[in-house]
Tab-separated table of C-alpha atoms in Angstrom:
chain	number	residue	atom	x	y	z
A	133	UNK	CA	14.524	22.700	-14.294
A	134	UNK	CA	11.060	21.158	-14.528
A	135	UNK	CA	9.953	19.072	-11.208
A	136	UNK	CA	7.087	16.998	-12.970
A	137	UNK	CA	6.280	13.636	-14.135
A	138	UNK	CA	7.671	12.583	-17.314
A	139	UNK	CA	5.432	11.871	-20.037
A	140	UNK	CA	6.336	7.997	-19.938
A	141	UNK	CA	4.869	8.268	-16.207
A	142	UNK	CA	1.891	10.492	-16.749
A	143	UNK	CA	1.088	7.493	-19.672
A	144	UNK	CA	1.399	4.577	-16.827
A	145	UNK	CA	-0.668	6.781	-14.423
A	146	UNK	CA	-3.291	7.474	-17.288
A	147	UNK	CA	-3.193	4.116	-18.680
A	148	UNK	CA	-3.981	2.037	-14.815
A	149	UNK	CA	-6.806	5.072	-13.871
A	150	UNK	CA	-8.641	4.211	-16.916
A	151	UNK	CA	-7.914	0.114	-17.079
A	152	UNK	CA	-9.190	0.450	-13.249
A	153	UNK	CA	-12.314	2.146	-14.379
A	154	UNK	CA	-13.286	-0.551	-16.459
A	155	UNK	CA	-12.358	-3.698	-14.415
A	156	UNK	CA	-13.511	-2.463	-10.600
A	157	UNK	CA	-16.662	-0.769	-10.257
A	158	UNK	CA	-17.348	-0.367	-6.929
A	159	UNK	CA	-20.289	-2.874	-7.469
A	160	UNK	CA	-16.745	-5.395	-7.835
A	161	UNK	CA	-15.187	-4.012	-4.657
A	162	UNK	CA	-18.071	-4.501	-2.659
A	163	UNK	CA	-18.395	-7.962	-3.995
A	164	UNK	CA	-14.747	-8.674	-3.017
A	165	UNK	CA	-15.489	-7.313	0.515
A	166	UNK	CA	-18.423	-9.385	1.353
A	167	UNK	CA	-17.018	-12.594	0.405
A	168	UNK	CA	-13.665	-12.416	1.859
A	169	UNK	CA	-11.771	-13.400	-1.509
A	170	UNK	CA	-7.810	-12.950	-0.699
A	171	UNK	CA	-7.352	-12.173	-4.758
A	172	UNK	CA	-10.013	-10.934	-7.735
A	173	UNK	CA	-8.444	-12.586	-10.594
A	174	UNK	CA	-9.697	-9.769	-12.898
A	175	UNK	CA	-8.560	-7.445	-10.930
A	176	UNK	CA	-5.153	-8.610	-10.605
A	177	UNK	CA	-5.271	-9.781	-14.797
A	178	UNK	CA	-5.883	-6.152	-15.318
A	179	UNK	CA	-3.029	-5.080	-13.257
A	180	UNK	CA	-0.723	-8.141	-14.829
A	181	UNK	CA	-2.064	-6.303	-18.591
A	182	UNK	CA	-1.217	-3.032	-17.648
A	183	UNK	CA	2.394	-4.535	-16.218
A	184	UNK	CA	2.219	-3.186	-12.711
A	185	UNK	CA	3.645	-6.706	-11.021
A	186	UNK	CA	6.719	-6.068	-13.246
A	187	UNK	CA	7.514	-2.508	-12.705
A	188	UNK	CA	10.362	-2.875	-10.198
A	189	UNK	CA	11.744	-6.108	-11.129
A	190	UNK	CA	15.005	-5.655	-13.333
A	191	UNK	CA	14.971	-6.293	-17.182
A	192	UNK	CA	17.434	-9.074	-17.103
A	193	UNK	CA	14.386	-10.750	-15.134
A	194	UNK	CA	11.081	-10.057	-17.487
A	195	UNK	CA	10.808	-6.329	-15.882
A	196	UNK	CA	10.601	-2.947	-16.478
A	197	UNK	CA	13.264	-1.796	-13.933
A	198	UNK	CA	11.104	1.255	-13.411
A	199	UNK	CA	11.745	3.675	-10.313
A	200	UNK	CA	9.645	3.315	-6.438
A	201	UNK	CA	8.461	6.982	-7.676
A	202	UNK	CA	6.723	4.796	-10.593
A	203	UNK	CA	4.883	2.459	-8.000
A	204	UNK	CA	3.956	5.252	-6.414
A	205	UNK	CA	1.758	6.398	-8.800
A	206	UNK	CA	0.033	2.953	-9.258
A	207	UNK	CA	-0.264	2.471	-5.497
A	208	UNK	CA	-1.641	6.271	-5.977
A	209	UNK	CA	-4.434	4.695	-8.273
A	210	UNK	CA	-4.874	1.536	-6.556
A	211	UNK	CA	-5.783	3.964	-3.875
A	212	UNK	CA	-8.317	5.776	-5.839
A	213	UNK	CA	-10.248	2.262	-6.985
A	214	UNK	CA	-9.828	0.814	-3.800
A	215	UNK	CA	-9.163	-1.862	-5.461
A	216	UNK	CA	-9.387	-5.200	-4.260
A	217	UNK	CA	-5.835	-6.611	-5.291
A	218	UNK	CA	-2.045	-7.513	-4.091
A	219	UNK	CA	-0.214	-4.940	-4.579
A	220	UNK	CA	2.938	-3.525	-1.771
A	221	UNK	CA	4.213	-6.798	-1.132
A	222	UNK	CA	3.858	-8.728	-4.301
A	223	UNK	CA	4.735	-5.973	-6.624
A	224	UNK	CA	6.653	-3.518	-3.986
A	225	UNK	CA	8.588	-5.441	-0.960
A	226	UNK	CA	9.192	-8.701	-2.520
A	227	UNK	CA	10.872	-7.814	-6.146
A	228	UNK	CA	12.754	-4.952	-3.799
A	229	UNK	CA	14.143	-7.906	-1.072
A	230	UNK	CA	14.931	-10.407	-3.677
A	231	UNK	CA	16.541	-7.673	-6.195
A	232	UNK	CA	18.661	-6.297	-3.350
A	233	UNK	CA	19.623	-9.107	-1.222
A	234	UNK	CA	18.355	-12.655	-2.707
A	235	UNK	CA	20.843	-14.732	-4.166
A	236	UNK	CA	21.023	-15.793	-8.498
A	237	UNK	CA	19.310	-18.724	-7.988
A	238	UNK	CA	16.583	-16.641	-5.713
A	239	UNK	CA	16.375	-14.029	-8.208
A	240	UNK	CA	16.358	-16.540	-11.056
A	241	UNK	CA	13.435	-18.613	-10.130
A	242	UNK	CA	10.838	-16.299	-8.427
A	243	UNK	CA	11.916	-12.204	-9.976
A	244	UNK	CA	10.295	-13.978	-13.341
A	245	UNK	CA	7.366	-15.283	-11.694
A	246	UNK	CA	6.680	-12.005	-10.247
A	247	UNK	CA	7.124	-10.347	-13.382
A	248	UNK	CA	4.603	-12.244	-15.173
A	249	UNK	CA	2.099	-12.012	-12.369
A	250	UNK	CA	2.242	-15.621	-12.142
A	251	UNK	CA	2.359	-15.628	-8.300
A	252	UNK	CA	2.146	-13.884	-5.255
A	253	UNK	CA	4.382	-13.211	-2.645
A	254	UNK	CA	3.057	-12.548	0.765
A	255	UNK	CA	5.093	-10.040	2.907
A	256	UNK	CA	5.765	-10.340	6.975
A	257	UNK	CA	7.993	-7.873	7.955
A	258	UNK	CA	5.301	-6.287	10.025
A	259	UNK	CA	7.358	-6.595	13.613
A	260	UNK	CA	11.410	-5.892	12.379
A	261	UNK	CA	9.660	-2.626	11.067
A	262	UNK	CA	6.707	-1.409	13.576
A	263	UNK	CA	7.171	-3.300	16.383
A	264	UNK	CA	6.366	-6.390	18.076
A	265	UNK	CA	2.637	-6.755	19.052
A	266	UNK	CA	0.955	-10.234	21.515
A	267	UNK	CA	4.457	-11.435	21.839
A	268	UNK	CA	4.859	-12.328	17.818
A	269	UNK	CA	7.941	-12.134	16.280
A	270	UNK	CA	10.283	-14.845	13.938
A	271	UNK	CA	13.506	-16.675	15.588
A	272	UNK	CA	15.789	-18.406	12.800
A	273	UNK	CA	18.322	-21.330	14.152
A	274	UNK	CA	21.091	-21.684	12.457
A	275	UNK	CA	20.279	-24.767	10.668
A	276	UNK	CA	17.615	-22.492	8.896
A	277	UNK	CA	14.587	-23.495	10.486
A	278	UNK	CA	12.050	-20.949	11.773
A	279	UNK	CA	9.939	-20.630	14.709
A	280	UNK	CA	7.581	-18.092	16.114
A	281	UNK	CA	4.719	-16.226	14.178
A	282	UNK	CA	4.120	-13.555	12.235
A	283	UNK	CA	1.082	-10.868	12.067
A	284	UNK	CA	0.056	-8.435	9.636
A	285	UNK	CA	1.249	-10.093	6.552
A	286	UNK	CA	0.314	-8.594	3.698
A	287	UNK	CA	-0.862	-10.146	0.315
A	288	UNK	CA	-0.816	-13.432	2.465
A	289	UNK	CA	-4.198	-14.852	1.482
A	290	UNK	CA	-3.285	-16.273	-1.947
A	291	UNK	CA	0.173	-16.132	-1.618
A	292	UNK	CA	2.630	-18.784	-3.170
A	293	UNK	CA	5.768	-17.393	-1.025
A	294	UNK	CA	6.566	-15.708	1.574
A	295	UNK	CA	9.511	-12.968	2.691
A	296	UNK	CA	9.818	-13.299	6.593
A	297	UNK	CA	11.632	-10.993	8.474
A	298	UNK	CA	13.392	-12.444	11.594
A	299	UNK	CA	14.188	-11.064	14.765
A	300	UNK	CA	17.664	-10.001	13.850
A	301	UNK	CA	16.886	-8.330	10.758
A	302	UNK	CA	17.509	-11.740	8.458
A	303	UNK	CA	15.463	-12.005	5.552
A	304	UNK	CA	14.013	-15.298	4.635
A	305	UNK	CA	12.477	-16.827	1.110
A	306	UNK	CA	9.713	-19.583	2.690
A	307	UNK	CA	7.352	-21.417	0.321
A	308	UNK	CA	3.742	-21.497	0.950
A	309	UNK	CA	3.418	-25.113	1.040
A	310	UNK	CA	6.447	-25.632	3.301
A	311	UNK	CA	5.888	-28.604	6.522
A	312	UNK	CA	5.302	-26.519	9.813
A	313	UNK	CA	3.973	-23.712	8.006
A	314	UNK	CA	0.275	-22.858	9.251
A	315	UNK	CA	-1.385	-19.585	7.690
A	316	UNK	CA	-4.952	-18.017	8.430
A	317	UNK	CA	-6.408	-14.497	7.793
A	318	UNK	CA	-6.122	-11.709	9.783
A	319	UNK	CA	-8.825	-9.266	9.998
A	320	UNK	CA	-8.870	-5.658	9.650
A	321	UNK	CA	-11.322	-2.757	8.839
A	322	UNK	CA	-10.262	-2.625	5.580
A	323	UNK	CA	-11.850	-5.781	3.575
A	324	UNK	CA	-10.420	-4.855	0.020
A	325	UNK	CA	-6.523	-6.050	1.445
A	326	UNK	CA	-6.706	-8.788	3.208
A	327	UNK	CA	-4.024	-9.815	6.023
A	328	UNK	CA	-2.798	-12.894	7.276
A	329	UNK	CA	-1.133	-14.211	10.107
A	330	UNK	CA	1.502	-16.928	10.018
A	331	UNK	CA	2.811	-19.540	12.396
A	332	UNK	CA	5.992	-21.403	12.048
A	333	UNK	CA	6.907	-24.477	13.993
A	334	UNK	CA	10.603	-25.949	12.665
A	335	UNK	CA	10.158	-24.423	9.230
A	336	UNK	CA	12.495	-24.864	6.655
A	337	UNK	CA	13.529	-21.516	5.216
A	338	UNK	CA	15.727	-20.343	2.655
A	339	UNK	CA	17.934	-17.595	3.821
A	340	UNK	CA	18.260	-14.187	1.916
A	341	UNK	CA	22.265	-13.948	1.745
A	342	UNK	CA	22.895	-10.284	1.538
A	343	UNK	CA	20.143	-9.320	3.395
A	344	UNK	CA	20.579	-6.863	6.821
A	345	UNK	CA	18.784	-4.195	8.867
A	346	UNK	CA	19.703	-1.906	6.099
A	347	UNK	CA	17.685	-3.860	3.993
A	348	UNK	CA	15.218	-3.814	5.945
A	349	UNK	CA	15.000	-0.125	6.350
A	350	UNK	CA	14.845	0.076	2.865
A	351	UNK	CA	12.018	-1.939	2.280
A	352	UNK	CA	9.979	-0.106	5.505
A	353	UNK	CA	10.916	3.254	3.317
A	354	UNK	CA	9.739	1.780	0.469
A	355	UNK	CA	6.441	0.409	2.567
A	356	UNK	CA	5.434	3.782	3.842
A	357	UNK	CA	5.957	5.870	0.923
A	358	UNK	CA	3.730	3.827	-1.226
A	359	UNK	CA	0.630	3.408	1.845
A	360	UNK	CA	1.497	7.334	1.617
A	361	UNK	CA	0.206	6.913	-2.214
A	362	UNK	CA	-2.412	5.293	-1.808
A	363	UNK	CA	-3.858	7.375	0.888
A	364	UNK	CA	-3.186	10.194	-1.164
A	365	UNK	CA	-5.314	8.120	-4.161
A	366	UNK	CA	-8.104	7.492	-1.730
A	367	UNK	CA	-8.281	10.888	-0.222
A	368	UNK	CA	-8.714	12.641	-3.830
A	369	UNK	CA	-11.806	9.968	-4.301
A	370	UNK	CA	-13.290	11.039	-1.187
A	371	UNK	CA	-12.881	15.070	-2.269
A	372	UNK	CA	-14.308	14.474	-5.129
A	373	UNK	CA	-17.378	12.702	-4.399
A	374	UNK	CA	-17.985	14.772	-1.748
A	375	UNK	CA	-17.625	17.700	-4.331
A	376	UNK	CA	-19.686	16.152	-6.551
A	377	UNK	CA	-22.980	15.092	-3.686
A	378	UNK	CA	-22.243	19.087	-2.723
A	379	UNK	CA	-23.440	19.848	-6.460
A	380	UNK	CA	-26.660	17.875	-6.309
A	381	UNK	CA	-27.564	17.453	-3.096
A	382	UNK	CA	-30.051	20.290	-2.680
A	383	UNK	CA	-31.161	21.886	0.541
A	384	UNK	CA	-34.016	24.799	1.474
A	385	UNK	CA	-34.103	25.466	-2.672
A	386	UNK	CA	-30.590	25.174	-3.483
A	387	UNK	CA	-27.553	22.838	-3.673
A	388	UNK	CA	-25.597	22.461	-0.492
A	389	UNK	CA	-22.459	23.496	-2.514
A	390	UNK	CA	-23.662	26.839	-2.521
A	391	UNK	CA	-23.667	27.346	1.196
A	392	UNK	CA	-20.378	28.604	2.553
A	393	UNK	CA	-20.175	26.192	5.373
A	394	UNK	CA	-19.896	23.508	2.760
A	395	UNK	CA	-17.399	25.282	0.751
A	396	UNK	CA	-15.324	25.871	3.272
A	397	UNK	CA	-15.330	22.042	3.927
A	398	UNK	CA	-14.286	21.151	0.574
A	399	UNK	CA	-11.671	23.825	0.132
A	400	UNK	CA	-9.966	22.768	3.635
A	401	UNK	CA	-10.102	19.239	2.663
A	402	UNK	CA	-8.070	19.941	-1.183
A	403	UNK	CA	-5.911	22.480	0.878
A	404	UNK	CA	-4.643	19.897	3.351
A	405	UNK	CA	-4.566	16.809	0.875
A	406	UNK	CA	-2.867	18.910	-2.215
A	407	UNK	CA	0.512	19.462	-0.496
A	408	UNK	CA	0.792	15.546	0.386
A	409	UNK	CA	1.582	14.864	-3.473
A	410	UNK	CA	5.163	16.844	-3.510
A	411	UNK	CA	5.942	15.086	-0.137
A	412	UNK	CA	5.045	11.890	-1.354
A	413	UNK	CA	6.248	11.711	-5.131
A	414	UNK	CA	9.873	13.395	-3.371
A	415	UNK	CA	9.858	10.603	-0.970
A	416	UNK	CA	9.188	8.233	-3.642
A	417	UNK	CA	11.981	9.618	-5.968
A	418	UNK	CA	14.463	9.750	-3.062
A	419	UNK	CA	14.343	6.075	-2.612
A	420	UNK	CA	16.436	5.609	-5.715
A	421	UNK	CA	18.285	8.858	-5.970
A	422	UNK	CA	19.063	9.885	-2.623
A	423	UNK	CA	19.025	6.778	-0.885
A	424	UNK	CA	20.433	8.653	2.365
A	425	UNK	CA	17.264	10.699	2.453
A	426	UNK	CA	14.846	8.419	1.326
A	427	UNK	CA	14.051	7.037	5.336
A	428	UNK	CA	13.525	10.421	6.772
A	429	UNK	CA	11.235	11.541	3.789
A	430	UNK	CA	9.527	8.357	3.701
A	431	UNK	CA	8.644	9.041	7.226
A	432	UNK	CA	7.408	12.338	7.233
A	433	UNK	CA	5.125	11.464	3.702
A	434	UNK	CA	3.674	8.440	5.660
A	435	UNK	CA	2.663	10.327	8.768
A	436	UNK	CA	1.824	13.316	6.803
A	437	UNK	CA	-0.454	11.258	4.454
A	438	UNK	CA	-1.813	9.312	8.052
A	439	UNK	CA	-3.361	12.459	9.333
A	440	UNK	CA	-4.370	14.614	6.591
A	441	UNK	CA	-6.175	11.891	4.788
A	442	UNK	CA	-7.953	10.856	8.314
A	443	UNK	CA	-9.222	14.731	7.868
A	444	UNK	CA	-10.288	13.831	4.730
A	445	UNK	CA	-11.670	11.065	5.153
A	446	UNK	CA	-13.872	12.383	8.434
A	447	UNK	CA	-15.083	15.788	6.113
A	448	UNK	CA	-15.637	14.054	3.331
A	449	UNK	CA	-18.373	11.747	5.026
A	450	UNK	CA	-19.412	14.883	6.859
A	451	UNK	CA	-20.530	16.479	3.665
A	452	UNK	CA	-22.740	13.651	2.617
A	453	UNK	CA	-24.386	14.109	5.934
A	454	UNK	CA	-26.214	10.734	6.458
A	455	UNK	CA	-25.682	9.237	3.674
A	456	UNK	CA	-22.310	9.266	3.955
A	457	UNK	CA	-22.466	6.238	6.562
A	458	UNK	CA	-24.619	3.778	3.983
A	459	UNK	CA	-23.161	0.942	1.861
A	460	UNK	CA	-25.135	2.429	-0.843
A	461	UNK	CA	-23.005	5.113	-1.479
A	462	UNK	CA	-19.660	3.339	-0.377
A	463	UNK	CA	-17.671	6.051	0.716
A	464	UNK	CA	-16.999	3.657	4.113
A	465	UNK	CA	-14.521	1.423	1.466
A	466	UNK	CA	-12.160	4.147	1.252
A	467	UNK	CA	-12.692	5.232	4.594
A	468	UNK	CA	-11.668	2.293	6.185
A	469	UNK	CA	-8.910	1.922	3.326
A	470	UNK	CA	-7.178	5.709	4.643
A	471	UNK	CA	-7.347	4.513	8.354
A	472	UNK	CA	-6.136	0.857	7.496
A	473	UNK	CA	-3.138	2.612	5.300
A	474	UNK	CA	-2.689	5.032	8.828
A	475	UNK	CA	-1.750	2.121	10.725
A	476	UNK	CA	-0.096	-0.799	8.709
A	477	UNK	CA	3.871	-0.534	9.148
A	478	UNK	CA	3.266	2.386	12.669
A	479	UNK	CA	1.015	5.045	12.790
A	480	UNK	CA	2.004	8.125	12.778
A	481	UNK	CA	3.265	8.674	16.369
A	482	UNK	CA	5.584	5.336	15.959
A	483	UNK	CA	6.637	6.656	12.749
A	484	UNK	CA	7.315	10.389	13.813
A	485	UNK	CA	9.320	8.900	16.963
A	486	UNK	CA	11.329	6.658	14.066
A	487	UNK	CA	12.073	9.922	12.152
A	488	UNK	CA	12.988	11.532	15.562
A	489	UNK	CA	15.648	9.475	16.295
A	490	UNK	CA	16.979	8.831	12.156
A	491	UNK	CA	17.608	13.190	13.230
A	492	UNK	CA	18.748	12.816	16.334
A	493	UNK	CA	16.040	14.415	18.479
A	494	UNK	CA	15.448	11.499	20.652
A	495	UNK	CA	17.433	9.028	21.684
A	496	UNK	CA	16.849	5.361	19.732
């Protein structure tokens, strides 16, 4: 039995590395990161060209119907770019929650939408999943109104919906323009994904009917196995700049590469990051095939993924010595991107504690 990609996914991997060569430069991403822009419309045309928004939405809907393990290879490249687009909740989160517990009409007006890359659908599941943080959080009433506020929301800056998750584990569809509805950006350290925040005061919301903590659950797996990807994406950029500095930057007559504190530097950082990729294309398989596993090995790949690419990340920047701190080179964009991915949906302590108690080691 052969545990690889198949040639179908080595195609969509090869085909989105070398479309994301040509349409973000890091001359792009650094232009996207000093002016704030919640969406790079070339970026995200590429991405619509290539047919990433469509990859998990079903074929009866404009899709592919491809597998998470298939996102996880373009969130593994999205990684790699840093690129400067929507990705986990308008391509990820929100075709999973409305394929798996919106109702037909749900499904029939926005899955196509999302398909096409016609809109964007911001994501707030931020406190069902991770935890509650300055007292935010989403109450629905029964007469489907909502109330409260929401942090960490990803893909919220240009988004034309919204997926809210409510303090019971409800699941809500809420339009962007909806009365009550106030939305503002949220900032983190990493400028190329921007967050939002969102504050609801008697907002009408449309209820997801089959949705449930179980669906829930699902879409945190699916959340953390793909920020796994893209760390792993980042951290092989970071290797293999610093590889490539380590060839030309020269020191006392030679090239730093050749000194073996330096090598030993770059072999620890391929040595701890290399590993990752089973753990997170498994975890990214399991979601569809072993559905009963996919939590607990969505866990371990995301705080796996958290720590060895902030080793990466640190030795990497280490072996450019100085320069490794200016904008010139860059390296800070996927820096910041590996310590924003450590965080968003639990760090790695929440998210070891989570996988504690899905075995029974602690009590929930």
């Amino acid at each position: 039995m052969e545990f690889a990609l198949s040639a179908d996914q080595k195609l969509l991997q090869d085909s989105l590395r070398r479309a994301l060569e040509r349409a973000c430069p890091l001359d792009r991403v650094r232009r996207v990161a000093a002016d704030d822009l919640p969406l790079d419309r070339e970026v995200w045309r590429t991405l619509c060209e290539v047919g990433v928004p469509a990859l998990l939405v079903p074929e009866a809907f404009g899709g592919l119907d491809l597998s998470l393990l298939d996102a996880a290879l373009a969130a593994e490249e999205l990684g790699r770019h840093v690129a400067p687009t929507p990705f986990l909740g308008t391509a990820v989160l929100a075709p999973l929650a409305l394929r798996e517990a919106g109702s037909a009409a749900q499904q029939d007006e926005w899955l196509p939408r999302l398909a096409a890359g016609e809109c964007i659908a911001g994501v707030a599941i931020a406190e069902a999943v991770a935890g509650a943080r300055d007292g935010a959080g989403v109450t629905a009433h029964v007469d489907g109104m909502l109330d409260g506020s929401a942090l960490f929301v990803l893909d919220a800056g240009a988004a034309d919906v919204f997926i809210v998750a409510d303090r019971a584990g409800g699941l809500h569809l809420v339009r962007a323009d909806a009365q009550g509805l106030t939305r503002g950006a949220l900032r983190s350290i990493d400028a190329t994904r921007p967050l939002g925040e969102l504050h609801f005061a008697q907002v009408k919301a449309e209820r997801l009917p089959n949705a449930s903590p179980v669906t829930l659950a699902r879409l945190r797996s699916a959340g953390w196995a793909l920020l796994a990807a893209d760390t792993l994406g980042a951290g092989e950029a970071m290797i293999g700049q610093a590889v490539a500095y380590a060839k030309e930057r020269r020191q006392f007559g030679r090239v730093i590469g050749s000194f073996q504190a330096v090598k030993h530097l770059c072999a620890e950082m391929a040595a701890g990051l290399e590993p990752g990729r089973a753990l997170v294309w498994y975890a990214a398989h399991a979601f569809d095939a072993l559905p009963d596993e996919a939590a607990l090995l969505a866990a371990h790949a995301k705080s796996h993924l958290s720590e060895t690419g902030t080793f990466v990340a640190r030795t990497a920047t280490e072996v450019h010595g100085g320069m490794g701190i200016t904008d010139l080179l860059g390296l800070h964009y996927w820096f910041k991107r590996i310590g924003f991915n450590r965080q968003l949906l639990g760090g790695p302590e929440r998210v070891r504690h989570l996988a504690a108690e899905m075995q029974g080691l602690v009590a929930a």
